[in-house]
Coordinates of C-alpha atoms and ligand atoms in Angstrom, one line a residue:
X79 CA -39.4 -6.6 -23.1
X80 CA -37.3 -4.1 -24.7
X81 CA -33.8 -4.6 -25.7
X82 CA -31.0 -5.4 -23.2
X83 CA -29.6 -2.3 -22.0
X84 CA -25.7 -1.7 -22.3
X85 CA -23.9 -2.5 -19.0
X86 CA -21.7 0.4 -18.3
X87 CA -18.2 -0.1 -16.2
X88 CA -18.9 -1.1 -12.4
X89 CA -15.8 2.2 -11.8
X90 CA -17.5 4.5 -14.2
X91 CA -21.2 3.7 -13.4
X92 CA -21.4 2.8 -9.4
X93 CA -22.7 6.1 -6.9
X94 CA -20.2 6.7 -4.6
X95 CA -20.8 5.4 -1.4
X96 CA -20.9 8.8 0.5
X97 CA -23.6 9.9 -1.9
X98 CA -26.0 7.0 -2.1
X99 CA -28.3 8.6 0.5
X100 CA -28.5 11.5 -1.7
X101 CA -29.5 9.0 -4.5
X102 CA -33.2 8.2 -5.2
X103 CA -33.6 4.2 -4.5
X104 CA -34.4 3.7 -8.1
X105 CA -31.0 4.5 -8.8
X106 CA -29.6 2.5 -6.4
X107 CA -31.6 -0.2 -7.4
X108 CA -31.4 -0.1 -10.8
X109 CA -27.2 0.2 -10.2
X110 CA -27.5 -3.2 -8.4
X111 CA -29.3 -4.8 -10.9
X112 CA -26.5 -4.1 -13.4
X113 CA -24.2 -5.8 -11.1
X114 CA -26.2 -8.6 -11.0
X115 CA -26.9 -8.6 -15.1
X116 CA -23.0 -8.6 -15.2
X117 CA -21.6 -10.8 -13.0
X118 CA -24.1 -13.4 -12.1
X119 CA -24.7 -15.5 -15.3
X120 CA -25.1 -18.1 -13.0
X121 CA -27.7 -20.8 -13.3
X122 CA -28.0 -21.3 -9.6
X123 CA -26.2 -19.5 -7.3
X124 CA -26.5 -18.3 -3.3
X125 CA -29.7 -16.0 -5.1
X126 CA -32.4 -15.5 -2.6
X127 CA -34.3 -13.7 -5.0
X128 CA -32.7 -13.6 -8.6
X129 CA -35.3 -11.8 -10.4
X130 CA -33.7 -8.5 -12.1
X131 CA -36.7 -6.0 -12.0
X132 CA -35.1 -2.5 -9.6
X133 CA -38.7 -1.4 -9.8
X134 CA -40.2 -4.2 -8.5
X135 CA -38.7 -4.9 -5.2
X136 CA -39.8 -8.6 -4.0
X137 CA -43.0 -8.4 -1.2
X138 CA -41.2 -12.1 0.3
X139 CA -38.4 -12.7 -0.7
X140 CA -37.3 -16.6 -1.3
X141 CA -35.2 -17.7 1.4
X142 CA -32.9 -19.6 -0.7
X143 CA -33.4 -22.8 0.9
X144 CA -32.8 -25.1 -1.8
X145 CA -32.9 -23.0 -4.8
X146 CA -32.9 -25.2 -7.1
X147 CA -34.8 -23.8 -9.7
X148 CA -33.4 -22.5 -12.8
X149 CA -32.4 -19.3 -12.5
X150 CA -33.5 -16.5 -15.3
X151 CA -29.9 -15.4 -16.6
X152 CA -31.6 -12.2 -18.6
X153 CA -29.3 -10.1 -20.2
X154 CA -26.2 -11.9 -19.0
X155 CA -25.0 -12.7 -22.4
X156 CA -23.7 -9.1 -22.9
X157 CA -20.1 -7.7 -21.2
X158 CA -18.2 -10.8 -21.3
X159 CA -15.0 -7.9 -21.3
X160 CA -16.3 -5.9 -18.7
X161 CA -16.9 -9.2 -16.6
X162 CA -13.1 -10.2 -17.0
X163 CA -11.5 -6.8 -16.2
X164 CA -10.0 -7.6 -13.0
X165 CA -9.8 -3.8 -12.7
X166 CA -13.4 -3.4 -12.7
X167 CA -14.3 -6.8 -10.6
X168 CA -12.0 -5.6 -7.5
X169 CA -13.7 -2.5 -8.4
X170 CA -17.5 -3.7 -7.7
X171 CA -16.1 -6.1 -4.7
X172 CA -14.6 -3.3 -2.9
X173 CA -18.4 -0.9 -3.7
X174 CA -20.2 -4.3 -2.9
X175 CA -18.5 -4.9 0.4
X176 CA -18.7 -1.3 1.8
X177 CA -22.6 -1.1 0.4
X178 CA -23.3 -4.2 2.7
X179 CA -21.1 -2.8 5.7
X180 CA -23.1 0.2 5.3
X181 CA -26.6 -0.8 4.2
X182 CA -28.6 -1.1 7.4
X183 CA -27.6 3.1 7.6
X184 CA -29.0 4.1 4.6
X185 CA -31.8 6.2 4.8
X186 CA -32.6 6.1 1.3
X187 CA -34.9 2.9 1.0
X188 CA -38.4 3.2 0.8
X189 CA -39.3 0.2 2.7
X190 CA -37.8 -2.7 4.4
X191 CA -39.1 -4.9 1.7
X192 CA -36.4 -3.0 -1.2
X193 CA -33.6 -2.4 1.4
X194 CA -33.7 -6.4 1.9
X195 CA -34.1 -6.7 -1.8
X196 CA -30.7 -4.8 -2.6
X197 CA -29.1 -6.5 0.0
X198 CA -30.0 -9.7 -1.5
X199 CA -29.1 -8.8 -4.8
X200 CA -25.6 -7.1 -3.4
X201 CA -24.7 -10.5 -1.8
X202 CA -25.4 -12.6 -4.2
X203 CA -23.5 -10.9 -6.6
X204 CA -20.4 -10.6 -3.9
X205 CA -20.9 -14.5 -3.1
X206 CA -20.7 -14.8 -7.1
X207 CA -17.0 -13.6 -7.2
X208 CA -16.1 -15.8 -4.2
X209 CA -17.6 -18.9 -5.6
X210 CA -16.2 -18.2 -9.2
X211 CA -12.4 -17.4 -7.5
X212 CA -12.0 -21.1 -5.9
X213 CA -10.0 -21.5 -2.9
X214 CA -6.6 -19.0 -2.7
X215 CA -9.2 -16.1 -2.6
X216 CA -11.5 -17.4 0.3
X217 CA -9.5 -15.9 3.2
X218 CA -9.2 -12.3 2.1
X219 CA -12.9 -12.7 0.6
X220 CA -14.9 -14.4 3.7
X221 CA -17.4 -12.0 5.8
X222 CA -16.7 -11.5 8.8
X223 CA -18.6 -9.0 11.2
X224 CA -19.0 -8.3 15.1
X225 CA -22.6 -8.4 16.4
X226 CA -23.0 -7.0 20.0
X227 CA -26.1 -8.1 22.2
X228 CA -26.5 -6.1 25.8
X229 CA -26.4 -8.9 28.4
X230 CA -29.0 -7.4 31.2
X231 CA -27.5 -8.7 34.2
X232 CA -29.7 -7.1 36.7
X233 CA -33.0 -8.5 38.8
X234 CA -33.2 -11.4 36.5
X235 CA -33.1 -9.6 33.2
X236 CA -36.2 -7.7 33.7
X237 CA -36.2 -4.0 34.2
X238 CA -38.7 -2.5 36.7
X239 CA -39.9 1.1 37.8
X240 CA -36.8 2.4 35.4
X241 CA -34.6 1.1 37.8
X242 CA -30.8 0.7 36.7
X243 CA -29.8 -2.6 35.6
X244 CA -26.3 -4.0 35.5
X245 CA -25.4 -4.8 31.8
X246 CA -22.6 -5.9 29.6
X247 CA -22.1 -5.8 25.9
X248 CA -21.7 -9.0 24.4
X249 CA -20.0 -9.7 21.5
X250 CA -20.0 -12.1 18.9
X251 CA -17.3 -12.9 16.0
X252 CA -19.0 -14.8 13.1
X253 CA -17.6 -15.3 9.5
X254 CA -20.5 -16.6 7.2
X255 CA -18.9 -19.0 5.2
X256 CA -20.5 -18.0 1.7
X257 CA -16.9 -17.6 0.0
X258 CA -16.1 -21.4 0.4
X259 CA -19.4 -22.4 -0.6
X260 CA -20.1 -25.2 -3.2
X261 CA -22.1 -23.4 -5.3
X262 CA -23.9 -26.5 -6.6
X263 CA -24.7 -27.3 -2.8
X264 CA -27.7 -26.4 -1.8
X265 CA -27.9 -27.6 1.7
X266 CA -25.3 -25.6 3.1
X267 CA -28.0 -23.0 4.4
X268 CA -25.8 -23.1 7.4
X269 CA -23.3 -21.2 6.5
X270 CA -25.1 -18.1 7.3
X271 CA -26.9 -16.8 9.9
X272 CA -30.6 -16.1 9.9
X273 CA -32.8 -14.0 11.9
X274 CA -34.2 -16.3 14.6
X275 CA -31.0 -16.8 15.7
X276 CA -30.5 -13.2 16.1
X277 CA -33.8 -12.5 17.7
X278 CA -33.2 -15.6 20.4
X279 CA -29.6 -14.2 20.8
X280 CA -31.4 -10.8 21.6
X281 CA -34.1 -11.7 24.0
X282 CA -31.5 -14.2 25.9
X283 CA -29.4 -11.2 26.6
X284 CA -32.2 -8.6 26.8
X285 CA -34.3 -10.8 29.0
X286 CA -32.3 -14.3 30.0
X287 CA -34.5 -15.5 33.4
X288 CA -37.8 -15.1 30.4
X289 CA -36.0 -18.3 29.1
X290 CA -34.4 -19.7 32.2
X291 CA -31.0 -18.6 32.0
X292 CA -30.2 -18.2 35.8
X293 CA -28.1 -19.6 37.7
X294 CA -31.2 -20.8 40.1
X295 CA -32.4 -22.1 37.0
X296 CA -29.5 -24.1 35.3
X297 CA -27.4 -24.3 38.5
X298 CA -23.2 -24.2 38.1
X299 CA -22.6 -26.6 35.5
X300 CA -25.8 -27.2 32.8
X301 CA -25.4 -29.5 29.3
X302 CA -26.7 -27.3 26.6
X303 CA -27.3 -28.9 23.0
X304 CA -27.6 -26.8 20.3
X305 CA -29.4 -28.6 17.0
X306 CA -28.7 -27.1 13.7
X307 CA -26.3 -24.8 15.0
X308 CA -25.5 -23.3 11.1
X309 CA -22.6 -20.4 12.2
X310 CA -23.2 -20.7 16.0
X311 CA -24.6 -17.4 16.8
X312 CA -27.1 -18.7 19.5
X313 CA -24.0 -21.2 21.0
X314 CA -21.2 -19.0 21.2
X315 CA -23.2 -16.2 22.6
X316 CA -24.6 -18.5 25.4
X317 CA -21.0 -19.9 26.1
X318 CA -20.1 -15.5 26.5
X319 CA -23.2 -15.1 28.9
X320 CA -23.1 -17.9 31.2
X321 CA -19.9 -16.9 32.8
X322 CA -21.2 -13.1 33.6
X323 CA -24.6 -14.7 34.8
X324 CA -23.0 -16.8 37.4
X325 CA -22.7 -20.1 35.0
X326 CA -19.1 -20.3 34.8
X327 CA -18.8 -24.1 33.9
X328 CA -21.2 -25.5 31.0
X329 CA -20.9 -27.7 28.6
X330 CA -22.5 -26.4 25.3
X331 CA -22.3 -28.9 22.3
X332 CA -23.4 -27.0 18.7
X333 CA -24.2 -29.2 16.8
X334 CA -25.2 -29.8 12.9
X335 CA -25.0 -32.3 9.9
X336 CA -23.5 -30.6 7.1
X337 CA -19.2 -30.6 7.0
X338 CA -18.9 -27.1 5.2
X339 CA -21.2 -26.0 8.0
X340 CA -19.2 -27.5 10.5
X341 CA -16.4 -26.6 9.7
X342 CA -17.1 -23.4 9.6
X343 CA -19.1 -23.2 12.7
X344 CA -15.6 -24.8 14.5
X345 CA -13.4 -21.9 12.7
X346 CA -16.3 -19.5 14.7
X347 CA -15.8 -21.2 18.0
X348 CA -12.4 -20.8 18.3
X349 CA -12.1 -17.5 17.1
X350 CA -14.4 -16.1 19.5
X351 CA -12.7 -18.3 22.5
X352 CA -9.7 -18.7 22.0
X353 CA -8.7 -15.5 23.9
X354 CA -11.0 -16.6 26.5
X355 CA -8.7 -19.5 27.5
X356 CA -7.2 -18.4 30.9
X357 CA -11.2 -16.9 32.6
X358 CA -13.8 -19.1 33.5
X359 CA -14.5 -20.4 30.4
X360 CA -17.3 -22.6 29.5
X361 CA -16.6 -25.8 27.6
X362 CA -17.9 -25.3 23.6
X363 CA -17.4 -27.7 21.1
X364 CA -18.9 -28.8 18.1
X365 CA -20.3 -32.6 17.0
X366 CA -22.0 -33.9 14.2
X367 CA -25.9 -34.6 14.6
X368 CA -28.2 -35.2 11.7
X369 CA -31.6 -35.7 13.0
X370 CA -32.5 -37.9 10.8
X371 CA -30.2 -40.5 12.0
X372 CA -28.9 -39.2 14.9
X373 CA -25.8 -40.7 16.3
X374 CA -25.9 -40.1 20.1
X375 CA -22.4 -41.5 21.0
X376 CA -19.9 -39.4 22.5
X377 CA -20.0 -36.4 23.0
X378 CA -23.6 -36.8 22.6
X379 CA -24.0 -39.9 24.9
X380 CA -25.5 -37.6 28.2
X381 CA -28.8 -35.9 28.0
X382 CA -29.0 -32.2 27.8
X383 CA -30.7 -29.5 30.4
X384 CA -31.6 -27.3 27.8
X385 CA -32.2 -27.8 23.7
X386 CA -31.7 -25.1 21.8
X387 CA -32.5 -24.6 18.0
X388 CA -33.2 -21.5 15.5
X389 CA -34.7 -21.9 12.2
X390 CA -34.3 -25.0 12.0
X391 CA -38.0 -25.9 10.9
X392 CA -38.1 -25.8 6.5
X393 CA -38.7 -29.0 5.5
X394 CA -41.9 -31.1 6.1
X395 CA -40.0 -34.0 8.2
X396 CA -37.7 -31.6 10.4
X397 CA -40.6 -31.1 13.1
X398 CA -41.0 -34.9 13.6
X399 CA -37.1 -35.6 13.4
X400 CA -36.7 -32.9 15.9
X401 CA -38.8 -33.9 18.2
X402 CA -37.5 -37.3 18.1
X403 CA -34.2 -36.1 18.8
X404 CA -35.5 -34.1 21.5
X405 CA -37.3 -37.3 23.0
X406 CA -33.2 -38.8 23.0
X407 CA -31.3 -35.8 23.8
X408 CA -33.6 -34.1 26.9
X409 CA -33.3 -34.4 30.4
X410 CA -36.3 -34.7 32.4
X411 CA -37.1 -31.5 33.8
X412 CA -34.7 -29.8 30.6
X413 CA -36.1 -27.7 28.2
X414 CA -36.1 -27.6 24.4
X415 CA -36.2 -24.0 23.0
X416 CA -37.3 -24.1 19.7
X417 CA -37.6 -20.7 17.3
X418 CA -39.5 -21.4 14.3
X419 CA -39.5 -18.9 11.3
X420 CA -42.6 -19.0 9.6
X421 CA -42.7 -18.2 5.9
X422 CA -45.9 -18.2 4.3
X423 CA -44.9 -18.1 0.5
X424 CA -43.8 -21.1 -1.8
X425 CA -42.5 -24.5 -0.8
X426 CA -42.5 -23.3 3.1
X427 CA -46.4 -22.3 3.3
X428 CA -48.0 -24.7 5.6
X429 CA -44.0 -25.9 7.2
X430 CA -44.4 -23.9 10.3
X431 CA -47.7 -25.5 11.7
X432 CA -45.9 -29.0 11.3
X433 CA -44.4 -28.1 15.2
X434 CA -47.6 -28.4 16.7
X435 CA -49.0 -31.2 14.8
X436 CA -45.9 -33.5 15.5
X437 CA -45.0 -32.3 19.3
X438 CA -48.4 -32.1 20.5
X439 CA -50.5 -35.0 21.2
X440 CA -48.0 -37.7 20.6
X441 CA -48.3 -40.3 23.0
X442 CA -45.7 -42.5 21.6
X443 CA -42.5 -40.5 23.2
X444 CA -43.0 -41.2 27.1
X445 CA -39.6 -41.0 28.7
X446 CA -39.0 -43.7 32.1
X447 CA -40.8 -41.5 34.1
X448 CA -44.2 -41.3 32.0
X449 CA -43.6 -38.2 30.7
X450 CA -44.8 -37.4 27.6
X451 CA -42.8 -34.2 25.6
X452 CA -45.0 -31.2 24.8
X453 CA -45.1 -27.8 24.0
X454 CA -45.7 -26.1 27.3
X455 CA -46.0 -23.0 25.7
X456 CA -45.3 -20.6 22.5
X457 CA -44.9 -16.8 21.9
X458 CA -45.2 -15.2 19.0
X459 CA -42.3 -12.2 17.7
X460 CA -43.1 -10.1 15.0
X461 CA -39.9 -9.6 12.7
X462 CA -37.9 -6.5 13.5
X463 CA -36.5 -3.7 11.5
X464 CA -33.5 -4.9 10.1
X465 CA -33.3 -8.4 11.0
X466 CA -34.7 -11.4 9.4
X467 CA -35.0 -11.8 5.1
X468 CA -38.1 -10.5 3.1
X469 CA -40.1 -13.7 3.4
X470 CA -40.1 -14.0 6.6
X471 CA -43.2 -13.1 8.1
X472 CA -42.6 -13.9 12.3
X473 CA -41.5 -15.4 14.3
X474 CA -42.4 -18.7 17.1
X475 CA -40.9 -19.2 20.4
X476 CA -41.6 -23.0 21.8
X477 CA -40.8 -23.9 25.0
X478 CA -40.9 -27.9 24.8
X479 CA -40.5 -29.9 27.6
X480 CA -42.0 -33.3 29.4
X481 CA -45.4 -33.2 30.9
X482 CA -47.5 -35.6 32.9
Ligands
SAM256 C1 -31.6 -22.2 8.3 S1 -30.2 -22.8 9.0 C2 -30.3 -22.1 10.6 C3 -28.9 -22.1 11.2 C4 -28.9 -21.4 12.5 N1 -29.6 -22.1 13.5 C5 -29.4 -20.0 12.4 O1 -30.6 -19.7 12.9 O2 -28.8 -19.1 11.9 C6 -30.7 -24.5 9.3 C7 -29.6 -25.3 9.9 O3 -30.1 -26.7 10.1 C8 -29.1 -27.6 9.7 N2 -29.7 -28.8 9.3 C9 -30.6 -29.0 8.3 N3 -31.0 -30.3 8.2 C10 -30.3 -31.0 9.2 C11 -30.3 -32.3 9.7 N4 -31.0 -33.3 9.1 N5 -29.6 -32.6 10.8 C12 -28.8 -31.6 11.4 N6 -28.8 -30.3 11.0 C13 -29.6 -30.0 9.9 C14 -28.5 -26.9 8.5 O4 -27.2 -27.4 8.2 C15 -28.4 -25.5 9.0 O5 -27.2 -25.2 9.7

């Protein structure tokens, strides 16, 4: 290793944003990593993938569930001034932010794997300065972005012969709550949002009668349960659909176990209904559940038509707590959606078969009517350009519900 190189000002050394596709990724790269080497001395931190190397762009990235490991803090022990020039840090934040709002346009990435890698690296840095700040900063300094999903709305979500569907563009308010986050916390993996949750959002809008979102299907008024709901992509999108699908009055509960994560995941759900008040409006609200020792009183106290949950599958136990929930929470005849991610690197290798093994064949979980809950089938989704982190490799579709 050669010596440390000299960090150069973030105002005097940062391409300017206009020009970065004119920039060889290298550069870009190698720009990032001084950010990092500057501003993220930090022993753990929201890193997915700390390592400083531009030229050596990650193949899978961690997911940063967890990261717990010690983090390699390199050449951090240079530009203590620079790091403290409040100039210089707005500076970077303001490059950092518009980098990130602009990322997913730049043609100047040779591959999905290094775009993901710089916007790992630009995140982490940018969640560095919110962390660091403490609490008068969160507001101006929280993320928050539009997503818009087309809602198909014609012959059941499924185009045929070319013919022209009705559709309607959805959209969906989330603030990741990275700037309030306990940097020391590492369970708060809620507070953003990951790609299964994106890629169920998609195909319920692209496709909804593929996952039974009719009317026919769920009838006027359905109880939907979301587990692990992290910033409520996959609830608040269903409570925007229902209404146009001819579901004006359900009752969708997103749930999850972590405060920070529900609080935040509250602060979504009423900024993305509280316009909403005076149409037909489903009922959305959000309740504590922690699988492990789920607490099934009010508002949990009725079964559910349909279980939905997104990632939520990273941990040896989850499967078997899930399902147990599920056994609780499901109506017979409802359905359990369940999106695994798989990730077949590190401490996850191995996690995503642990569906199978603890839904299938387990004769224990008979409900009153003999009815024993399965997986009645799976599809596989490959992950998408632009969706998803490094390490994750596809994606699982279950469709759980009770057999005979
Ligand atoms: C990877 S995040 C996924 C969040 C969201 N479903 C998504 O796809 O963006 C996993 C979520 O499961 C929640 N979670 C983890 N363990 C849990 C438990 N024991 N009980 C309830 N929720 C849990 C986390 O707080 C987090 O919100």
């Amino acid at each position: 290793m050669g010596p440390a190189r000299r960090l150069l000002p973030p105002s005097s050394s940062l391409p300017a944003i206009r020009s970065l596709n004119d920039q060889p990724e290298s550069f870009i790269l190698s720009a990032l990593s001084d950010l990092y080497s500057l501003y993220c001395p930090l022993p753990t931190s929201l890193a997915f993938q700390t390592n400083s190397a531009p030229k050596d762009p990650p193949v899978a990235a961690d997911s940063g569930y967890a990261s717990d490991n010690d983090e390699d803090t390199g050449e951090c022990e240079q530009g203590f001034e620079l790091r403290d020039d409040p100039y210089e840090r707005a500076f970077a934040e303001r490059w950092l932010t518009s980098f990130l709002g602009r990322v997913e346009e730049l043609t100047c990435f040779e591959s999905e794997d290094s775009q993901q890698y710089a916007i790992d690296k630009a995140s982490c840095v940018l969640a560095s300065f919110f962390c660091e700040e403490g609490e008068e900063n969160i507001e101006d300094t929280e993320i928050t972005r539009d997503y818009r999903f087309t809602l198909n709305l014609g012959s059941g979500g499924v185009k045929e012969h070319g013919e022209n569907t009705k559709s309607e563009t959805i959209t969906v308010q989330l603030t990741d709550g990275l700037a309030g986050r306990d940097n020391t916390d590492h369970t708060d993996v809620g507070l953003q949002s990951w790609g299964a949750a994106f890629i169920f959002t998609e195909l319920m809008c692209a496709a909804p009668a593929c996952l039974n979102i009719t009317k026919d299907a769920l009838g006027s008024a359905p109880r939907i349960i979301e587990l692990g709901a992290g910033t409520g992509l996959v609830g608040i999108a269903l409570g925007k659909i229902l209404p146009p699908l001819g579901v004006p009055t359900s009752t969708i509960i997103a749930t999850d176990f972590h405060p920070t994560v529900l609080a935040n995941l509250e602060a979504n759900i009423i900024k993305n209904f509280a316009a909403q008040r005076d149409s037909p409006s489903p009922s959305i609200r959000v309740a504590r559940l922690d699988w492990q020792t789920p607490d099934l009183s009010s508002p949990l106290d009725k079964q559910a038509d349909v279980l939905v949950a997104t990632d939520v599958i990273y941990d040896p136990e989850h499967a078997v707590w899930l399902r147990d929930c599920a056994a609780r929470m499901l109506k017979p005849g409802g359905i359990f959606w369940l999106m695994l991610t798989v990730r077949t690197t590190g401490k996850f290798e191995g996690i995503s078969n642990t569906v199978r093994a603890s839904f299938n064949g387990h004769d224990g979980l008979r409900n009153p009517q003999g009815c024993v809950l399965t997986i009645l089938d799976e599809k596989r989704f490959a992950r998408p350009s632009g969706i998803g982190r490094g390490d994750e490799s596809e994606y699982r579709l279950f469709r759980i519900g009770w057999a005979s």
